[in-house]
Amino acid sequence: MASADQFEAIREQVARAVADQLSRADIDWSSVEQLVDPVVCIEAKFRDRSREESTQTAAGLTVTHVVDLTGVVTPKSGTPFEPPEDITTRAVDDVAPSAGTILPSLPRGSHVANSDALRSRVQPRSGPAQESNSEEASDAEDEDHTNISRKAISGLRPSRGDVPLVENNTQRQMQIADGNFPKRRKAESVGYALKPSTLDKLIVGIWEQIHGGISIDPQGLMDQFMAGPLLQGAQGSQVGMHSSGLTQPPGASLFQNGRPFNDTNLFCRKVTQASRTCRSVEVIVQARWVEYFDAYVEHLKTANPSTSDTKHRKAALVEACSDFGWSDKELRNKMAIWRGYKEIKDAGGWASLVFAGMGIYRFCKYRIGFDKESMQRLASLRPALKVAADTTHPNWRQLLSIIGESPERVYHGHPHDWVVFPDGTPPAPLHTMYLQWDPYFNFRHIEECIIDERAWGGDDPRWSPPTDAALTRISPLPICATCSQEQSDDLKQNNCYCFPSLFGSASPHRSPVQVFRTLNGRSNGLLALCAFERGAAVGEFVGVVTRGLQDVDVMEGANAAGSTTYQIWQGRQGNFTRFVNHSCNANAQYQRFAWLDTQRVVLVSKGIEAGAEITVDYSDKYWRGLDKKCLCGEKRCRYRRDS
């Protein structure tokens, strides 16, 4: 038998779900008003989620109830509704936020149907005694005030045709859903599941290398292994190695001064990055050698056209074996893998080779999925790979000078200053996508929110003062409201790892996302280059923290205490979260998170696959009264507006 707490939880959850469905349902309230004795019939069935298709329900698991709506829907007086006097209208200085050029318009008068009142009428009463007392009090009040007309203010009251209903101007204001943090996906007992192909793994490996912590810098490679020994050769070949701290055996006495361990870390990092750079040089040189081999075979055919092509290839192979010092079989096996490198280069460009992970060897050796369609798909990603490589690793093209290619970059600026196209069309600058609406459009990428001083002065409205309990704590560090651990920008003191990729980490890397042009008229969108696990942070929603803006896309927020509300505007300054489109079946959501007592808005994954568009639900408040059509294309789209 369920406990009292379980009954309370079930009651709240069911009542909330019913209230939400009624508030979203497209009901013709004018027809409801014609009913003499309106009632709502509610039927609830308990069944297993896995047996939803079954039409049979076990006995004793069905509940039917009829709710009388006579006093809720039918108005008890013919007196027309009079909206309250507008007390929110105030004078606003003719100034714009310091970050943009859009002027905040005057707030409009409003009268909003209280959703809490709607839910209170749908929720069942706590007991018969309370219901009886309520009815007696209501009857007594009716007897004392029979001549006073009453106004129905319930959320279920249908609007009258002769009375205009005035609502808040809440268009284009996104809200954050509370209590819906994406938890870990339940394990599914599936016998057969689709796994990513070999090409998918190769592509994901390339993106991970581009956005990872590696450094493709040929100059650093030369300085580490060539310049050091040459400059220090007069003092002995061991001088350069002593600074690394690796020449002495490990022991406790070695780290008394504290520096040898840090020197060892730096030296090991340099060697690791140099090894990774050497691997990239090896791959591109081997791919170029295959091109030279084919060109040499063509030269032999031109010099002696009477000889067959097989003999020409045999002659070139024998000559190469002599220079390499390998057997014929060994060189053939290696050349088969190297030819795979060349084919990948021909399709995806040099960037696909330089930043390929260790899986490229296996991919070219076994050639699983190495077909024409795979190469066409890789070719469509070639411009996107160039943009990411040039903007994230400015010096990577210097490696190409080894094989005679130009070391000059093609794309400059921020990685999200360019918009890529799914069909492989050359990328376009971001500002050109908005010139048709704003000839002077310019967008600045920032890493942290900027406070609008004209709206807030020098204060940050997202900050909340410490509570009384926090002031009496022994530790002076803020405590995370999610994990109850200490937060600090000092890595040695921080114990909060709710979003380690954003807060409290050693060196956060760029999120593996890219701005792309959608194909169904939704302008730009955000593409996930790598998979994001459920509950992982994609990025922080940053922009200009202001207030009072209307008719522009903003994010509504409030500090932890709820005493101050603010808006985050990304019209001219922000980051990649500006380009996240709406979907009625979103794979991400915005989540509030307090870091160091300052409220942040984090874009959290619900389980995003590599190559998928990142979408969020803009909330009902954004779409309410907005003359705009939803283009998400979902089967259960809530804002399609076919008319």
XYZ file of C-alpha atoms in Angstrom:
643
model
C 0.000 0.000 0.000
C 1.312 3.468 -0.928
C 2.379 5.793 1.870
C 0.992 9.274 2.529
C 4.025 10.860 0.880
C 3.517 8.762 -2.240
C -0.162 9.756 -2.415
C 0.822 13.410 -2.077
C 3.428 13.109 -4.834
C 0.974 11.337 -7.167
C -1.681 13.958 -6.516
C 0.624 16.871 -7.255
C 2.072 15.308 -10.401
C -1.298 14.302 -11.875
C -2.893 17.658 -11.038
C -0.009 19.524 -12.607
C -0.166 17.421 -15.765
C -3.932 17.904 -16.132
C -3.630 21.655 -15.571
C -0.880 21.968 -18.164
C -2.872 20.038 -20.760
C -5.967 22.210 -20.175
C -3.955 25.412 -20.465
C -2.361 24.265 -23.748
C -5.445 22.664 -25.302
C -7.127 24.478 -28.193
C -10.655 24.444 -26.711
C -13.554 26.415 -28.174
C -14.657 28.128 -24.963
C -17.602 29.788 -26.696
C -19.139 26.326 -27.100
C -18.428 25.482 -23.472
C -20.277 28.626 -22.429
C -23.455 27.319 -24.101
C -23.546 24.276 -21.810
C -26.210 24.511 -19.118
C -24.487 22.253 -16.597
C -20.837 21.913 -17.686
C -18.779 19.085 -16.239
C -15.381 17.516 -16.971
C -15.125 13.730 -17.065
C -11.699 12.464 -16.087
C -10.679 8.823 -16.435
C -7.306 7.559 -15.230
C -5.800 4.131 -15.880
C -2.712 2.604 -14.320
C -0.704 0.379 -16.660
C 2.839 -0.523 -17.608
C 4.607 1.872 -19.956
C 5.783 -1.105 -22.037
C 2.154 -2.152 -22.610
C 0.721 1.135 -23.780
C -0.601 -0.449 -26.967
C -2.717 -2.906 -24.993
C -6.399 -1.974 -24.581
C -6.985 -4.121 -21.508
C -6.454 -2.795 -18.000
C -6.451 -4.875 -14.855
C -9.437 -4.557 -12.556
C -9.082 -2.038 -9.768
C -6.625 0.159 -11.718
C -9.173 2.489 -13.331
C -10.467 5.690 -11.710
C -13.362 7.737 -13.122
C -14.406 11.113 -11.724
C -16.745 13.916 -12.832
C -15.848 17.508 -11.904
C -18.634 20.098 -11.797
C -17.602 23.316 -13.599
C -20.816 25.263 -13.125
C -19.267 27.715 -10.692
C -16.027 27.932 -12.619
C -16.922 28.358 -16.283
C -20.363 29.989 -16.117
C -20.168 33.620 -14.945
C -22.495 34.434 -12.062
C -23.185 37.967 -13.179
C -23.915 39.660 -16.446
C -21.707 42.564 -15.519
C -19.002 42.883 -18.171
C -15.426 42.333 -17.092
C -13.473 45.506 -16.415
C -9.703 45.186 -16.568
C -7.860 46.770 -13.665
C -6.178 50.078 -14.069
C -2.771 49.838 -15.690
C -0.299 50.347 -12.897
C 2.720 49.082 -14.759
C 2.988 51.937 -17.267
C 5.944 54.092 -16.450
C 8.154 56.539 -18.209
C 11.263 55.104 -19.756
C 14.227 57.222 -20.714
C 14.901 57.252 -24.409
C 18.122 55.331 -24.063
C 19.210 51.955 -25.360
C 21.330 49.349 -23.602
C 24.986 50.043 -23.910
C 25.424 46.840 -25.907
C 23.007 47.461 -28.782
C 20.773 49.805 -30.716
C 17.285 48.467 -29.961
C 15.235 50.844 -27.829
C 13.150 49.307 -25.054
C 9.475 50.023 -25.601
C 6.991 51.018 -22.924
C 5.501 48.163 -20.877
C 1.876 47.525 -21.685
C -1.019 47.138 -19.306
C -1.761 43.551 -18.548
C -4.212 41.187 -16.995
C -3.009 37.592 -16.974
C -5.120 34.590 -16.106
C -3.500 33.073 -13.073
C -2.308 29.570 -13.884
C -2.029 28.801 -10.160
C -5.746 29.417 -9.799
C -6.378 26.981 -12.616
C -4.282 24.293 -10.967
C -5.911 24.850 -7.587
C -9.314 24.105 -9.099
C -8.125 20.981 -10.848
C -6.303 19.551 -7.828
C -8.471 17.423 -5.502
C -9.287 18.757 -2.065
C -7.333 17.551 0.911
C -10.331 16.114 2.764
C -14.082 16.142 3.252
C -13.874 18.406 6.297
C -12.133 21.104 4.304
C -14.698 20.793 1.501
C -17.604 21.118 3.934
C -16.126 24.178 5.612
C -15.532 25.818 2.247
C -19.138 25.255 1.162
C -20.539 26.625 4.452
C -18.373 29.708 4.225
C -19.419 30.247 0.614
C -23.143 29.951 1.468
C -22.805 32.415 4.327
C -21.061 34.878 2.099
C -23.778 34.569 -0.551
C -26.475 35.372 2.020
C -24.666 38.515 3.209
C -23.776 39.796 -0.256
C -26.683 38.815 -2.468
C -26.761 42.227 -4.144
C -23.067 42.338 -5.002
C -22.090 40.959 -8.400
C -19.081 38.726 -8.540
C -16.518 38.373 -11.312
C -15.165 35.054 -12.474
C -11.384 35.258 -12.636
C -10.590 31.595 -13.061
C -8.152 30.475 -15.705
C -10.955 28.362 -17.233
C -13.247 31.338 -17.829
C -13.860 31.726 -21.598
C -13.238 35.156 -23.047
C -16.350 37.097 -24.014
C -16.673 38.436 -27.506
C -17.661 41.936 -26.368
C -14.856 42.277 -23.820
C -11.254 42.494 -25.061
C -8.858 40.296 -23.110
C -5.624 42.124 -22.389
C -2.550 39.978 -21.736
C 1.047 40.672 -20.972
C 3.332 41.235 -23.928
C 5.323 38.061 -23.341
C 6.231 37.415 -26.951
C 9.770 36.233 -27.698
C 10.691 35.802 -24.024
C 12.150 32.370 -23.344
C 11.685 30.783 -19.950
C 13.613 28.063 -18.154
C 11.690 24.991 -17.024
C 12.359 24.157 -13.389
C 12.549 20.634 -12.031
C 13.193 18.985 -15.375
C 16.902 18.312 -15.253
C 17.775 15.599 -17.800
C 18.659 12.504 -15.881
C 20.533 9.475 -17.103
C 18.660 7.534 -19.745
C 17.135 4.265 -18.603
C 18.856 1.124 -19.787
C 16.973 -0.534 -22.611
C 17.117 -4.276 -23.113
C 17.494 -4.250 -26.884
C 18.819 -7.320 -28.610
C 20.160 -5.516 -31.664
C 21.162 -1.850 -31.721
C 22.646 0.240 -34.497
C 26.263 1.161 -33.902
C 28.171 4.004 -35.539
C 29.889 3.043 -38.757
C 33.632 3.130 -39.252
C 33.304 6.377 -41.185
C 31.277 7.920 -38.360
C 34.019 7.016 -35.903
C 36.636 8.517 -38.209
C 34.711 11.791 -38.564
C 34.040 12.059 -34.836
C 37.725 11.385 -34.171
C 38.684 14.275 -36.459
C 36.331 16.677 -34.672
C 37.587 15.539 -31.266
C 41.187 16.175 -32.282
C 40.353 19.647 -33.623
C 38.491 20.699 -30.472
C 40.727 18.793 -28.049
C 43.769 19.951 -26.149
C 46.376 19.067 -28.783
C 48.599 21.729 -30.301
C 49.708 21.323 -33.909
C 52.655 23.718 -33.894
C 55.686 22.850 -36.044
C 57.722 25.661 -34.508
C 57.382 24.140 -31.060
C 58.484 20.797 -32.462
C 61.642 22.328 -33.904
C 62.414 24.254 -30.722
C 62.075 21.136 -28.582
C 64.208 18.704 -30.560
C 66.549 20.834 -32.669
C 67.147 24.311 -31.276
C 67.768 23.145 -27.688
C 70.633 20.695 -28.362
C 72.255 23.062 -30.864
C 72.268 26.026 -28.491
C 73.346 24.026 -25.456
C 75.782 21.645 -27.156
C 78.798 23.514 -25.821
C 77.773 22.735 -22.229
C 76.986 19.073 -22.817
C 74.174 17.079 -24.291
C 72.519 16.561 -20.898
C 71.873 20.234 -20.178
C 68.518 20.312 -21.923
C 67.358 17.167 -20.145
C 68.229 18.368 -16.631
C 65.586 21.093 -16.833
C 62.899 18.486 -17.416
C 63.505 16.757 -14.082
C 63.545 13.292 -15.688
C 67.262 12.616 -15.305
C 66.958 11.925 -11.566
C 65.237 8.867 -10.082
C 61.802 9.607 -8.586
C 61.628 10.030 -4.838
C 60.187 12.216 -2.101
C 63.371 14.264 -1.797
C 63.143 15.276 -5.446
C 60.009 17.405 -4.929
C 61.001 19.355 -1.827
C 61.330 22.649 -3.705
C 58.055 22.054 -5.585
C 59.285 22.835 -9.102
C 60.616 19.520 -10.540
C 57.102 18.047 -10.750
C 55.805 21.055 -12.697
C 58.830 20.939 -14.982
C 58.169 17.257 -15.598
C 54.551 18.000 -16.502
C 55.544 20.658 -19.004
C 58.231 18.497 -20.572
C 55.920 15.492 -20.891
C 53.247 17.696 -22.461
C 55.720 19.040 -25.021
C 56.878 15.540 -25.939
C 53.287 14.296 -26.255
C 52.301 17.188 -28.492
C 55.485 16.799 -30.510
C 54.717 13.103 -30.992
C 51.211 13.986 -32.162
C 52.647 16.536 -34.587
C 55.136 13.975 -35.912
C 52.264 11.547 -36.492
C 50.484 14.172 -38.601
C 53.662 14.822 -40.578
C 54.072 11.086 -41.159
C 50.550 10.695 -42.549
C 50.655 13.647 -44.942
C 54.128 12.657 -46.224
C 52.956 9.095 -46.897
C 49.869 10.358 -48.726
C 52.029 12.656 -50.860
C 54.447 9.774 -51.588
C 51.588 7.791 -53.129
C 50.913 10.733 -55.444
C 54.591 10.776 -56.443
C 54.512 7.019 -57.027
C 51.519 7.325 -59.377
C 53.163 10.240 -61.181
C 56.364 8.213 -61.635
C 54.395 5.318 -63.112
C 52.782 7.730 -65.585
C 56.242 9.012 -66.473
C 57.432 5.478 -67.248
C 54.359 4.854 -69.395
C 55.023 8.008 -71.376
C 58.691 7.132 -71.886
C 57.939 3.553 -72.998
C 54.304 3.255 -74.148
C 54.821 -0.210 -75.626
C 55.297 -1.770 -72.180
C 52.219 -2.782 -70.194
C 51.031 -0.801 -67.181
C 51.651 -3.763 -64.884
C 55.332 -3.880 -65.795
C 55.679 -0.147 -65.281
C 54.174 -0.406 -61.800
C 56.401 -3.389 -61.066
C 59.498 -1.441 -62.102
C 58.542 1.530 -59.917
C 57.805 -0.783 -56.980
C 61.168 -2.555 -57.289
C 62.977 0.762 -57.342
C 61.104 1.937 -54.236
C 61.839 -1.325 -52.384
C 65.520 -0.802 -53.026
C 65.418 2.712 -51.553
C 63.264 1.774 -48.543
C 65.142 -1.437 -47.835
C 61.871 -3.387 -47.577
C 60.620 -6.489 -49.282
C 58.086 -6.334 -52.084
C 55.284 -7.696 -49.879
C 56.033 -5.338 -47.019
C 55.974 -2.281 -49.243
C 52.761 -3.404 -50.963
C 51.007 -3.775 -47.600
C 52.138 -0.364 -46.429
C 51.339 1.289 -49.720
C 47.759 -0.035 -49.549
C 47.296 1.812 -46.260
C 49.028 4.922 -47.555
C 46.750 4.948 -50.591
C 43.843 5.074 -48.165
C 45.391 8.202 -46.665
C 45.526 9.742 -50.133
C 41.873 8.943 -50.837
C 40.834 10.526 -47.545
C 42.895 13.597 -48.423
C 41.288 13.835 -51.850
C 37.831 13.807 -50.273
C 38.233 15.675 -46.980
C 41.328 17.763 -47.628
C 44.604 17.900 -45.730
C 42.809 18.817 -42.494
C 41.128 15.412 -42.419
C 44.577 13.792 -42.376
C 46.360 16.141 -39.979
C 43.635 15.902 -37.321
C 42.629 12.283 -37.844
C 42.751 10.123 -34.744
C 44.463 6.783 -34.337
C 41.499 5.086 -36.000
C 42.578 6.238 -39.448
C 45.134 3.417 -39.671
C 42.500 0.774 -38.970
C 40.051 2.443 -41.339
C 42.553 2.406 -44.215
C 43.859 -1.080 -43.437
C 40.559 -2.970 -43.388
C 38.683 -0.488 -45.639
C 35.321 -1.231 -44.026
C 32.807 1.203 -45.473
C 35.476 2.639 -47.758
C 33.120 3.234 -50.683
C 32.071 6.046 -52.980
C 29.201 7.191 -50.779
C 31.506 7.499 -47.771
C 33.942 9.627 -49.729
C 31.100 11.855 -50.960
C 29.965 12.390 -47.401
C 33.501 13.233 -46.328
C 33.788 15.648 -49.260
C 30.682 17.522 -48.079
C 32.425 18.068 -44.720
C 35.607 19.426 -46.300
C 34.707 23.160 -45.986
C 33.557 22.700 -42.385
C 36.827 20.961 -41.504
C 38.825 23.792 -43.051
C 36.930 26.438 -41.071
C 37.346 24.613 -37.768
C 41.032 23.853 -38.356
C 42.001 27.359 -39.529
C 40.183 29.203 -36.743
C 41.053 26.828 -33.892
C 44.658 25.946 -34.863
C 46.099 28.939 -36.764
C 49.514 27.285 -37.325
C 48.447 23.869 -38.546
C 49.006 24.704 -42.226
C 52.704 25.245 -41.570
C 53.009 21.457 -41.583
C 51.949 21.486 -45.232
C 55.037 23.474 -46.193
C 56.970 20.205 -45.768
C 55.190 18.812 -48.839
C 55.149 22.078 -50.794
C 51.617 23.260 -49.955
C 50.798 26.856 -49.023
C 51.029 27.570 -45.260
C 48.597 30.515 -45.456
C 45.245 30.259 -43.725
C 42.026 30.522 -45.712
C 39.640 31.376 -42.860
C 40.377 33.856 -40.073
C 38.584 35.064 -36.970
C 36.394 33.255 -34.469
C 35.265 29.677 -35.260
C 31.628 30.819 -35.175
C 32.188 33.792 -37.474
C 31.518 31.428 -40.382
C 28.348 29.630 -41.448
C 28.791 26.236 -43.106
C 26.363 24.521 -45.472
C 25.355 20.843 -45.349
C 25.833 20.382 -49.105
C 29.506 21.382 -49.037
C 29.044 24.918 -50.365
C 31.903 27.249 -49.363
C 31.246 28.812 -45.935
C 29.881 32.353 -45.727
C 30.708 35.067 -43.167
C 28.174 35.238 -40.366
C 27.241 38.894 -40.818
C 26.241 38.350 -44.460
C 23.387 36.101 -43.323
C 21.631 39.055 -41.629
C 22.311 41.961 -43.994
C 18.844 41.667 -45.553
C 17.324 42.637 -42.180
C 20.071 44.887 -40.839
C 22.652 46.396 -43.234
C 24.912 47.240 -40.271
C 24.672 43.910 -38.489
C 27.709 42.917 -36.469
C 28.043 40.212 -33.829
C 30.741 40.026 -31.187
C 31.597 36.690 -29.555
C 32.100 36.862 -25.801
C 32.906 34.291 -23.124
C 31.199 35.951 -20.131
C 28.005 37.947 -19.693
C 28.277 41.736 -19.897
C 26.267 43.829 -17.424
C 24.320 46.710 -18.974
C 25.444 49.605 -16.780
C 22.578 51.823 -17.948
C 20.103 49.293 -16.586
C 21.916 47.990 -13.500
C 24.753 50.394 -12.798
C 27.719 48.482 -11.445
C 25.684 45.676 -9.844
C 25.166 42.183 -11.207
C 21.456 41.287 -10.862
C 22.294 37.593 -11.106
C 24.165 37.656 -7.796
C 22.390 36.678 -4.582
C 23.736 37.597 -1.140
C 24.706 34.698 1.133
C 21.961 33.325 3.325
C 22.091 33.291 7.121
C 23.040 29.624 7.035
C 25.934 30.408 4.700
C 27.235 33.111 7.012
C 27.380 30.694 9.932
C 29.275 28.006 8.008
C 32.832 27.206 8.888
C 33.967 27.208 5.261
C 33.964 30.627 3.571
C 33.465 29.072 0.127
C 30.035 29.075 -1.563
C 28.110 25.806 -1.538
C 26.552 24.379 -4.699
C 22.772 24.083 -4.417
C 22.825 20.963 -6.616
C 25.599 18.799 -5.178
C 26.121 20.606 -1.829
C 29.869 20.822 -2.463
C 32.206 23.790 -2.162
C 32.735 25.976 -5.221
C 35.871 27.890 -6.057
C 37.810 29.089 -9.093
C 40.878 27.691 -7.354
C 41.161 24.134 -8.662
C 42.688 22.880 -5.424
C 39.746 24.107 -3.343
C 36.888 23.435 -5.742
C 34.819 20.295 -5.106
C 31.824 21.032 -7.357
C 31.891 19.109 -10.627
C 28.305 19.563 -11.812
C 29.492 21.131 -15.080
C 33.271 20.613 -15.133
C 33.547 21.652 -18.769
C 32.348 25.164 -17.842
C 33.099 25.850 -14.185
C 35.947 24.813 -11.925
C 38.017 23.119 -14.622
C 41.692 23.557 -15.421
C 41.434 24.675 -19.041
C 37.982 24.492 -20.638
C 38.076 23.756 -24.358
C 35.809 25.045 -27.072
C 32.542 23.214 -27.368
C 32.510 20.986 -30.502
C 29.681 22.850 -32.233
C 29.401 24.755 -35.483
C 26.968 27.285 -36.944
C 25.297 25.936 -40.083
C 22.591 26.996 -42.525
C 19.352 25.059 -42.192
C 17.528 23.726 -45.238
C 13.915 24.387 -44.189
C 13.864 28.156 -43.777
C 14.911 28.368 -40.104
C 17.918 30.559 -40.897
C 21.058 29.478 -39.004
C 21.260 26.596 -36.554
C 23.744 24.925 -34.237
C 25.284 21.581 -35.184
C 26.754 19.120 -32.685
C 30.034 17.845 -34.133
C 30.486 15.313 -31.324
C 28.014 13.520 -29.090
C 26.933 15.118 -25.807
C 25.901 12.713 -23.081
C 22.619 13.194 -21.293
C 23.097 15.820 -18.592
C 26.355 17.198 -20.035
C 26.760 20.934 -20.544
C 26.942 22.193 -24.124
C 27.687 25.784 -23.166
C 26.587 28.780 -21.122
C 23.966 31.203 -22.392
C 25.850 34.513 -22.344
C 24.960 37.965 -23.604
C 24.100 41.427 -22.315
C 22.334 41.351 -18.932
C 19.681 44.060 -19.186
C 15.953 44.607 -18.600
C 12.860 46.197 -20.129
C 13.342 44.903 -23.685
C 10.297 43.906 -25.734
C 9.690 42.461 -29.211
C 13.186 40.956 -29.336
C 14.401 37.482 -28.411
C 15.583 37.488 -24.799
C 16.130 34.969 -22.030
C 14.272 35.707 -18.814
C 16.105 34.996 -15.586
C 16.087 35.678 -11.871
C 18.596 35.416 -9.073
C 18.508 32.501 -6.663
C 16.384 34.418 -4.164
C 13.885 35.388 -6.869
C 14.007 39.022 -5.774
C 15.458 40.388 -9.013
C 14.485 39.532 -12.579
C 16.607 40.315 -15.595
C 16.943 39.632 -19.311
C 19.876 38.270 -21.308
C 19.960 39.736 -24.800
C 22.156 38.283 -27.559
C 21.324 40.697 -30.356
C 24.849 42.072 -30.759
C 26.997 40.178 -28.255
C 26.883 36.571 -27.136
C 28.110 33.127 -28.066
C 26.983 30.128 -30.105
C 23.858 29.589 -27.974
C 22.313 32.474 -29.923
C 21.868 30.165 -32.904
C 20.004 27.345 -31.122
C 16.647 26.834 -32.853
C 13.325 25.828 -31.316
C 11.887 22.329 -31.516
C 8.761 20.880 -29.960
C 10.809 17.699 -29.400
C 14.072 19.283 -28.293
C 17.261 17.388 -27.493
C 18.569 20.041 -25.072
C 17.237 22.486 -22.513
C 18.292 25.545 -20.559
C 19.018 24.995 -16.875
C 19.643 27.441 -14.049
C 22.875 26.900 -12.150
C 24.402 29.049 -9.418
C 28.182 29.362 -9.537
C 29.792 31.405 -6.757
C 26.344 32.757 -5.754
C 25.760 34.081 -9.287
C 22.915 32.672 -11.353
C 23.982 31.176 -14.684
C 21.968 29.722 -17.570
C 23.475 26.507 -18.954
C 22.524 24.690 -22.146
C 22.251 21.048 -21.039
C 22.035 18.019 -23.306
C 19.177 15.542 -23.177
C 21.225 13.107 -25.238
C 22.596 14.683 -28.435
C 24.103 12.492 -31.128
C 27.048 13.529 -33.264
C 25.916 15.330 -36.407
C 22.509 16.307 -34.962
C 21.147 19.824 -34.700
C 20.964 21.154 -31.144
C 17.455 22.404 -30.325
C 15.566 23.635 -27.259
C 11.933 24.317 -26.417
C 11.455 28.089 -26.356
C 8.510 27.632 -23.898
C 4.858 28.593 -24.268
C 5.512 32.125 -23.085
C 7.719 32.769 -26.100
C 5.064 31.669 -28.603
C 2.028 33.162 -26.833
C 0.479 35.715 -29.193
C 3.479 35.607 -31.534
C 2.585 35.878 -35.214
C 5.146 33.305 -36.222
C 4.988 29.777 -37.591
C 6.918 26.928 -36.017
C 9.060 25.094 -38.575
C 10.471 22.356 -36.352
C 8.749 19.673 -38.457
C 7.930 17.416 -35.513
C 4.845 15.213 -35.694
C 3.578 16.626 -32.401
C 4.374 20.252 -33.189
C 2.424 22.536 -30.840
C 2.784 25.758 -32.828
C 2.396 24.658 -36.443
C -0.378 27.150 -37.350
C -1.321 25.593 -40.690
C -3.735 28.389 -41.462
